[in-house]
């Protein structure tokens, strides 16, 4: 399987309903689609669709246990997504810190010229 | 602005105009952003940002001095960047008195931009903190669960 693009991953996570499903899976572990459907304000069919999307981007996986299909979080994929987001955010933090330093230095320089 | 991917802000001890010049003048931009900045800061202008031997095209979207500046990037080479194939970087500058400026940046994009308005609003309301925070929270919950 080829790794899904980050775009697909972000859009999978961005949907509020899917986040709810993801939240439930993270906090409970292996559960069935029916169990999830009993805890969300949308239909069983919608739950199934969301599970498919989450599975396509690798955030969850499914396994059979007897006659039931259980879903669980793929920890590695979630960690990877978390690290990517944190890295992106950190990159902007660094850029903003540089902007702050440059602007404050420019301002201090201009003030010095004005009042020697 | 509802479709957040990343949102960050910083309080700067300088007037809004000084901050505006820092973020929009190419020779300044090359000090905090890309190594090479070829850009005319005008709406619709096409430019280039280079990072070492990598880089890509940039298209300026909004220029509203001294409070709003945005551009699109990360779109496929040879294509016009539009909603759906690019990332939008937006700077918002808010003066806080004469000597201080709040600078906020958001980087958002792709599928999110194509969302229906109502969905976007819901998303903002529920997830004000942004994606990074959301994912961190998920990971924390997961780590706690696994350590039990």
mmCIF file of C-alpha atoms in Angstrom:
data_model
loop_
_atom_site.group_PDB
_atom_site.id
_atom_site.type_symbol
_atom_site.label_atom_id
_atom_site.label_comp_id
_atom_site.label_asym_id
_atom_site.label_seq_id
_atom_site.Cartn_x
_atom_site.Cartn_y
_atom_site.Cartn_z
ATOM 1 C CA UNK A 1 0.000 0.000 0.000
ATOM 2 C CA UNK A 2 1.329 3.404 -0.872
ATOM 3 C CA UNK A 3 1.304 5.992 1.864
ATOM 4 C CA UNK A 4 -1.672 8.292 1.451
ATOM 5 C CA UNK A 5 -0.812 11.918 0.905
ATOM 6 C CA UNK A 6 -0.884 14.288 3.802
ATOM 7 C CA UNK A 7 -3.742 16.144 2.145
ATOM 8 C CA UNK A 8 -5.952 13.098 2.357
ATOM 9 C CA UNK A 9 -4.898 12.656 5.953
ATOM 10 C CA UNK A 10 -5.679 16.233 6.910
ATOM 11 C CA UNK A 11 -9.037 16.203 5.213
ATOM 12 C CA UNK A 12 -9.863 12.931 6.943
ATOM 13 C CA UNK A 13 -9.128 14.482 10.304
ATOM 14 C CA UNK A 14 -10.753 17.805 9.467
ATOM 15 C CA UNK A 15 -14.291 16.490 9.303
ATOM 16 C CA UNK A 16 -15.954 17.030 12.705
ATOM 17 C CA UNK A 17 -17.932 13.793 12.506
ATOM 18 C CA UNK A 18 -14.817 11.798 11.773
ATOM 19 C CA UNK A 19 -13.076 13.483 14.652
ATOM 20 C CA UNK A 20 -15.834 12.267 16.897
ATOM 21 C CA UNK A 21 -15.372 8.702 15.634
ATOM 22 C CA UNK A 22 -11.617 9.063 16.036
ATOM 23 C CA UNK A 23 -12.027 10.437 19.576
ATOM 24 C CA UNK A 24 -14.170 7.450 20.530
ATOM 25 C CA UNK A 25 -11.685 4.986 19.059
ATOM 26 C CA UNK A 26 -8.790 6.674 20.823
ATOM 27 C CA UNK A 27 -10.489 6.600 24.192
ATOM 28 C CA UNK A 28 -11.964 3.111 24.013
ATOM 29 C CA UNK A 29 -9.867 0.866 21.818
ATOM 30 C CA UNK A 30 -11.274 -2.029 19.827
ATOM 31 C CA UNK A 31 -14.950 -1.481 19.118
ATOM 32 C CA UNK A 32 -17.457 -2.340 16.430
ATOM 33 C CA UNK A 33 -19.255 0.006 14.040
ATOM 34 C CA UNK A 34 -22.535 -0.713 15.857
ATOM 35 C CA UNK A 35 -21.021 0.254 19.186
ATOM 36 C CA UNK A 36 -19.820 3.528 17.653
ATOM 37 C CA UNK A 37 -23.178 4.160 16.006
ATOM 38 C CA UNK A 38 -24.825 4.030 19.426
ATOM 39 C CA UNK A 39 -22.662 6.888 20.648
ATOM 40 C CA UNK A 40 -22.727 9.410 17.813
ATOM 41 C CA UNK A 41 -25.496 11.719 16.584
ATOM 42 C CA UNK A 42 -25.459 10.286 13.074
ATOM 43 C CA UNK A 43 -26.503 7.095 11.294
ATOM 44 C CA UNK A 44 -24.850 3.707 11.231
ATOM 45 C CA UNK A 45 -24.295 4.195 7.465
ATOM 46 C CA UNK A 46 -22.484 7.472 8.134
ATOM 47 C CA UNK A 47 -20.309 5.745 10.736
ATOM 48 C CA UNK A 48 -19.356 3.092 8.189
ATOM 49 C CA UNK A 49 -18.427 5.745 5.620
ATOM 50 C CA UNK A 50 -16.262 7.591 8.127
ATOM 51 C CA UNK A 51 -14.548 4.355 9.139
ATOM 52 C CA UNK A 52 -13.698 3.664 5.506
ATOM 53 C CA UNK A 53 -12.125 7.119 5.085
ATOM 54 C CA UNK A 54 -10.136 6.811 8.301
ATOM 55 C CA UNK A 55 -8.951 3.385 7.238
ATOM 56 C CA UNK A 56 -7.932 4.635 3.789
ATOM 57 C CA UNK A 57 -5.566 7.186 5.294
ATOM 58 C CA UNK A 58 -4.174 4.586 7.661
ATOM 59 C CA UNK A 59 -5.367 6.140 10.924
ATOM 60 C CA UNK A 60 -7.390 3.083 11.902
ATOM 61 C CA UNK A 61 -7.439 -0.590 11.035
ATOM 62 C CA UNK A 62 -9.996 -3.369 11.293
ATOM 63 C CA UNK A 63 -9.819 -6.980 12.354
ATOM 64 C CA UNK A 64 -12.309 -9.797 12.647
ATOM 65 C CA UNK A 65 -13.126 -11.300 15.987
ATOM 66 C CA UNK A 66 -15.626 -14.092 15.614
ATOM 67 C CA UNK A 67 -18.503 -12.617 13.656
ATOM 68 C CA UNK A 68 -17.654 -9.061 14.627
ATOM 69 C CA UNK A 69 -15.432 -6.542 12.916
ATOM 70 C CA UNK A 70 -13.528 -4.389 15.370
ATOM 71 C CA UNK A 71 -11.790 -1.100 14.684
ATOM 72 C CA UNK A 72 -8.724 0.316 16.352
ATOM 73 C CA UNK A 73 -6.383 3.284 16.088
ATOM 74 C CA UNK A 74 -3.116 2.864 14.220
ATOM 75 C CA UNK A 75 -0.844 4.438 16.788
ATOM 76 C CA UNK A 76 2.170 4.866 14.526
ATOM 77 C CA UNK A 77 0.202 6.705 11.880
ATOM 78 C CA UNK A 78 -1.412 8.973 14.466
ATOM 79 C CA UNK A 79 1.980 9.728 16.016
ATOM 80 C CA UNK A 80 3.383 10.507 12.588
ATOM 81 C CA UNK A 81 0.511 12.898 11.871
ATOM 82 C CA UNK A 82 1.000 14.558 15.245
ATOM 83 C CA UNK A 83 4.702 15.017 14.646
ATOM 84 C CA UNK A 84 4.118 16.471 11.177
ATOM 85 C CA UNK A 85 1.624 19.002 12.515
ATOM 86 C CA UNK A 86 3.862 19.910 15.437
ATOM 87 C CA UNK A 87 6.779 20.415 13.036
ATOM 88 C CA UNK A 88 4.695 22.685 10.799
ATOM 89 C CA UNK A 89 3.554 24.714 13.788
ATOM 90 C CA UNK A 90 7.112 24.926 15.109
ATOM 91 C CA UNK A 91 8.287 26.183 11.741
ATOM 92 C CA UNK A 92 5.816 29.069 11.935
ATOM 93 C CA UNK A 93 6.830 29.750 15.533
ATOM 94 C CA UNK A 94 10.419 30.126 14.372
ATOM 95 C CA UNK A 95 9.402 32.418 11.510
ATOM 96 C CA UNK A 96 7.296 34.600 13.785
ATOM 97 C CA UNK A 97 10.139 34.836 16.276
ATOM 98 C CA UNK A 98 12.411 36.034 13.461
ATOM 99 C CA UNK A 99 9.829 38.601 12.320
ATOM 100 C CA UNK A 100 9.522 39.850 15.904
ATOM 101 C CA UNK A 101 13.288 40.189 16.232
ATOM 102 C CA UNK A 102 13.644 41.984 12.872
ATOM 103 C CA UNK A 103 10.710 44.372 13.437
ATOM 104 C CA UNK A 104 11.763 45.225 16.984
ATOM 105 C CA UNK A 105 15.348 45.847 15.880
ATOM 106 C CA UNK A 106 14.145 48.067 13.003
ATOM 107 C CA UNK A 107 11.891 49.988 15.370
ATOM 108 C CA UNK A 108 14.612 50.439 17.998
ATOM 109 C CA UNK A 109 16.990 51.608 15.252
ATOM 110 C CA UNK A 110 14.495 54.167 13.924
ATOM 111 C CA UNK A 111 13.849 55.522 17.427
ATOM 112 C CA UNK A 112 17.548 55.934 18.110
ATOM 113 C CA UNK A 113 17.900 58.008 14.946
ATOM 114 C CA UNK A 114 14.947 60.169 15.927
ATOM 115 C CA UNK A 115 16.122 60.829 19.493
ATOM 116 C CA UNK A 116 19.911 60.649 19.613
ATOM 117 C CA UNK B 1 -10.375 31.739 8.269
ATOM 118 C CA UNK B 2 -12.552 28.952 9.560
ATOM 119 C CA UNK B 3 -10.561 26.215 7.959
ATOM 120 C CA UNK B 4 -7.541 26.263 10.153
ATOM 121 C CA UNK B 5 -4.619 24.041 9.676
ATOM 122 C CA UNK B 6 -2.105 26.069 11.604
ATOM 123 C CA UNK B 7 -2.693 29.251 13.554
ATOM 124 C CA UNK B 8 0.066 31.047 15.369
ATOM 125 C CA UNK B 9 0.502 34.540 16.778
ATOM 126 C CA UNK B 10 3.138 36.737 18.326
ATOM 127 C CA UNK B 11 3.096 40.108 20.069
ATOM 128 C CA UNK B 12 5.699 42.468 18.661
ATOM 129 C CA UNK B 13 7.030 45.597 20.339
ATOM 130 C CA UNK B 14 6.937 47.710 17.196
ATOM 131 C CA UNK B 15 4.339 49.801 15.349
ATOM 132 C CA UNK B 16 2.141 48.088 12.800
ATOM 133 C CA UNK B 17 3.877 49.758 9.832
ATOM 134 C CA UNK B 18 7.276 48.443 10.862
ATOM 135 C CA UNK B 19 5.877 44.918 11.143
ATOM 136 C CA UNK B 20 4.144 45.343 7.784
ATOM 137 C CA UNK B 21 7.441 46.209 6.078
ATOM 138 C CA UNK B 22 9.156 43.266 7.759
ATOM 139 C CA UNK B 23 6.667 40.750 6.428
ATOM 140 C CA UNK B 24 6.129 42.205 2.954
ATOM 141 C CA UNK B 25 9.466 43.530 1.699
ATOM 142 C CA UNK B 26 11.367 40.843 -0.226
ATOM 143 C CA UNK B 27 14.769 41.726 1.259
ATOM 144 C CA UNK B 28 13.223 41.433 4.730
ATOM 145 C CA UNK B 29 11.309 38.274 3.844
ATOM 146 C CA UNK B 30 14.530 36.554 2.898
ATOM 147 C CA UNK B 31 15.655 36.997 6.505
ATOM 148 C CA UNK B 32 12.768 35.163 8.113
ATOM 149 C CA UNK B 33 11.234 33.037 5.414
ATOM 150 C CA UNK B 34 12.893 31.751 2.270
ATOM 151 C CA UNK B 35 16.551 32.054 1.269
ATOM 152 C CA UNK B 36 15.518 33.511 -2.030
ATOM 153 C CA UNK B 37 12.441 35.697 -2.398
ATOM 154 C CA UNK B 38 11.411 36.986 -5.794
ATOM 155 C CA UNK B 39 8.160 38.729 -5.264
ATOM 156 C CA UNK B 40 6.281 41.878 -6.109
ATOM 157 C CA UNK B 41 3.806 42.530 -3.333
ATOM 158 C CA UNK B 42 0.736 43.196 -5.423
ATOM 159 C CA UNK B 43 -2.466 41.176 -5.598
ATOM 160 C CA UNK B 44 -2.166 38.493 -8.275
ATOM 161 C CA UNK B 45 1.597 38.851 -8.663
ATOM 162 C CA UNK B 46 3.510 35.637 -9.344
ATOM 163 C CA UNK B 47 6.772 35.092 -7.537
ATOM 164 C CA UNK B 48 9.199 32.479 -6.335
ATOM 165 C CA UNK B 49 10.488 31.368 -2.951
ATOM 166 C CA UNK B 50 13.645 29.333 -2.755
ATOM 167 C CA UNK B 51 14.744 27.193 0.169
ATOM 168 C CA UNK B 52 18.269 26.008 -0.509
ATOM 169 C CA UNK B 53 18.074 24.063 -3.751
ATOM 170 C CA UNK B 54 14.330 23.619 -3.349
ATOM 171 C CA UNK B 55 11.574 26.108 -3.829
ATOM 172 C CA UNK B 56 8.403 26.884 -5.647
ATOM 173 C CA UNK B 57 6.042 29.436 -7.069
ATOM 174 C CA UNK B 58 4.045 31.804 -4.909
ATOM 175 C CA UNK B 59 1.063 33.913 -5.874
ATOM 176 C CA UNK B 60 0.102 36.972 -3.865
ATOM 177 C CA UNK B 61 -3.556 37.087 -2.977
ATOM 178 C CA UNK B 62 -4.424 39.937 -0.599
ATOM 179 C CA UNK B 63 -2.403 43.096 -0.007
ATOM 180 C CA UNK B 64 -4.226 45.403 2.358
ATOM 181 C CA UNK B 65 -1.614 47.584 4.098
ATOM 182 C CA UNK B 66 -0.905 47.580 6.925
ATOM 183 C CA UNK B 67 -3.191 44.869 8.246
ATOM 184 C CA UNK B 68 -3.600 41.987 5.773
ATOM 185 C CA UNK B 69 -1.232 40.099 3.519
ATOM 186 C CA UNK B 70 -1.771 36.673 2.058
ATOM 187 C CA UNK B 71 -0.291 34.394 -0.567
ATOM 188 C CA UNK B 72 -0.796 30.925 -1.950
ATOM 189 C CA UNK B 73 1.909 28.347 -2.382
ATOM 190 C CA UNK B 74 2.550 24.614 -2.534
ATOM 191 C CA UNK B 75 0.505 24.315 -5.694
ATOM 192 C CA UNK B 76 1.589 22.001 -8.513
ATOM 193 C CA UNK B 77 4.147 23.508 -10.862
ATOM 194 C CA UNK B 78 2.584 24.936 -13.993
ATOM 195 C CA UNK B 79 -0.871 25.246 -12.453
ATOM 196 C CA UNK B 80 -2.586 28.374 -11.236
ATOM 197 C CA UNK B 81 -2.972 28.173 -7.473
ATOM 198 C CA UNK B 82 -6.626 28.129 -6.558
ATOM 199 C CA UNK B 83 -8.769 26.872 -3.749
ATOM 200 C CA UNK B 84 -8.217 23.153 -3.683
ATOM 201 C CA UNK B 85 -4.662 22.793 -4.962
ATOM 202 C CA UNK B 86 -2.658 25.101 -2.740
ATOM 203 C CA UNK B 87 -1.966 26.304 0.758
ATOM 204 C CA UNK B 88 -3.037 29.795 1.789
ATOM 205 C CA UNK B 89 -0.814 31.728 4.164
ATOM 206 C CA UNK B 90 -2.539 34.731 5.729
ATOM 207 C CA UNK B 91 -0.988 37.375 7.926
ATOM 208 C CA UNK B 92 -3.197 39.615 10.038
ATOM 209 C CA UNK B 93 -1.679 42.592 11.834
ATOM 210 C CA UNK B 94 -3.563 44.216 14.686
ATOM 211 C CA UNK B 95 -2.171 47.411 16.223
ATOM 212 C CA UNK B 96 -2.249 47.393 20.009
ATOM 213 C CA UNK B 97 -1.549 51.034 20.710
ATOM 214 C CA UNK B 98 1.152 52.935 18.807
ATOM 215 C CA UNK B 99 4.113 50.796 19.735
ATOM 216 C CA UNK B 100 2.843 47.264 19.690
ATOM 217 C CA UNK B 101 1.416 44.874 17.103
ATOM 218 C CA UNK B 102 -0.244 41.509 17.330
ATOM 219 C CA UNK B 103 0.786 39.412 14.341
ATOM 220 C CA UNK B 104 -1.233 36.333 13.528
ATOM 221 C CA UNK B 105 -0.493 33.806 10.808
ATOM 222 C CA UNK B 106 -2.670 31.003 9.548
ATOM 223 C CA UNK B 107 -1.733 28.383 7.022
ATOM 224 C CA UNK B 108 -4.690 26.543 5.637
ATOM 225 C CA UNK B 109 -5.600 24.668 2.600
ATOM 226 C CA UNK B 110 -6.900 22.112 0.268
ATOM 227 C CA UNK B 111 -10.026 20.147 0.878
ATOM 228 C CA UNK B 112 -10.921 22.295 3.823
ATOM 229 C CA UNK B 113 -11.415 25.300 1.622
ATOM 230 C CA UNK B 114 -14.053 23.475 -0.349
ATOM 231 C CA UNK B 115 -16.196 22.852 2.679
ATOM 232 C CA UNK B 116 -19.693 24.262 2.911
ATOM 233 C CA UNK B 117 -19.774 27.429 5.003
ATOM 234 C CA UNK B 118 -21.914 25.929 7.760
ATOM 235 C CA UNK B 119 -19.490 23.086 8.187
ATOM 236 C CA UNK B 120 -16.566 25.477 8.372
ATOM 237 C CA UNK B 121 -18.252 27.499 11.075
ATOM 238 C CA UNK B 122 -18.998 24.414 13.072
ATOM 239 C CA UNK B 123 -15.417 23.357 12.732
ATOM 240 C CA UNK B 124 -14.113 26.691 13.965
ATOM 241 C CA UNK B 125 -16.498 26.722 16.878
ATOM 242 C CA UNK B 126 -15.565 23.248 17.978
ATOM 243 C CA UNK B 127 -11.900 23.269 17.238
ATOM 244 C CA UNK B 128 -10.675 26.772 17.831
ATOM 245 C CA UNK B 129 -7.315 25.488 18.897
ATOM 246 C CA UNK B 130 -6.378 24.169 15.491
ATOM 247 C CA UNK B 131 -5.148 20.885 14.194
ATOM 248 C CA UNK B 132 -1.848 20.648 15.963
ATOM 249 C CA UNK B 133 -3.565 20.921 19.318
ATOM 250 C CA UNK B 134 -6.225 18.441 18.306
ATOM 251 C CA UNK B 135 -3.679 15.853 17.277
ATOM 252 C CA UNK B 136 -1.571 16.425 20.353
ATOM 253 C CA UNK B 137 -4.618 15.871 22.503
ATOM 254 C CA UNK B 138 -5.430 12.625 20.682
ATOM 255 C CA UNK B 139 -1.900 11.390 21.153
ATOM 256 C CA UNK B 140 -1.977 12.277 24.851
ATOM 257 C CA UNK B 141 -5.182 10.357 25.372
ATOM 258 C CA UNK B 142 -3.744 7.412 23.527
ATOM 259 C CA UNK B 143 -0.502 7.478 25.498
ATOM 260 C CA UNK B 144 -2.416 7.521 28.771
ATOM 261 C CA UNK B 145 -4.582 4.651 27.666
ATOM 262 C CA UNK B 146 -1.579 2.581 26.678
ATOM 263 C CA UNK B 147 0.309 3.244 29.885
ATOM 264 C CA UNK B 148 -2.577 1.884 31.993
#
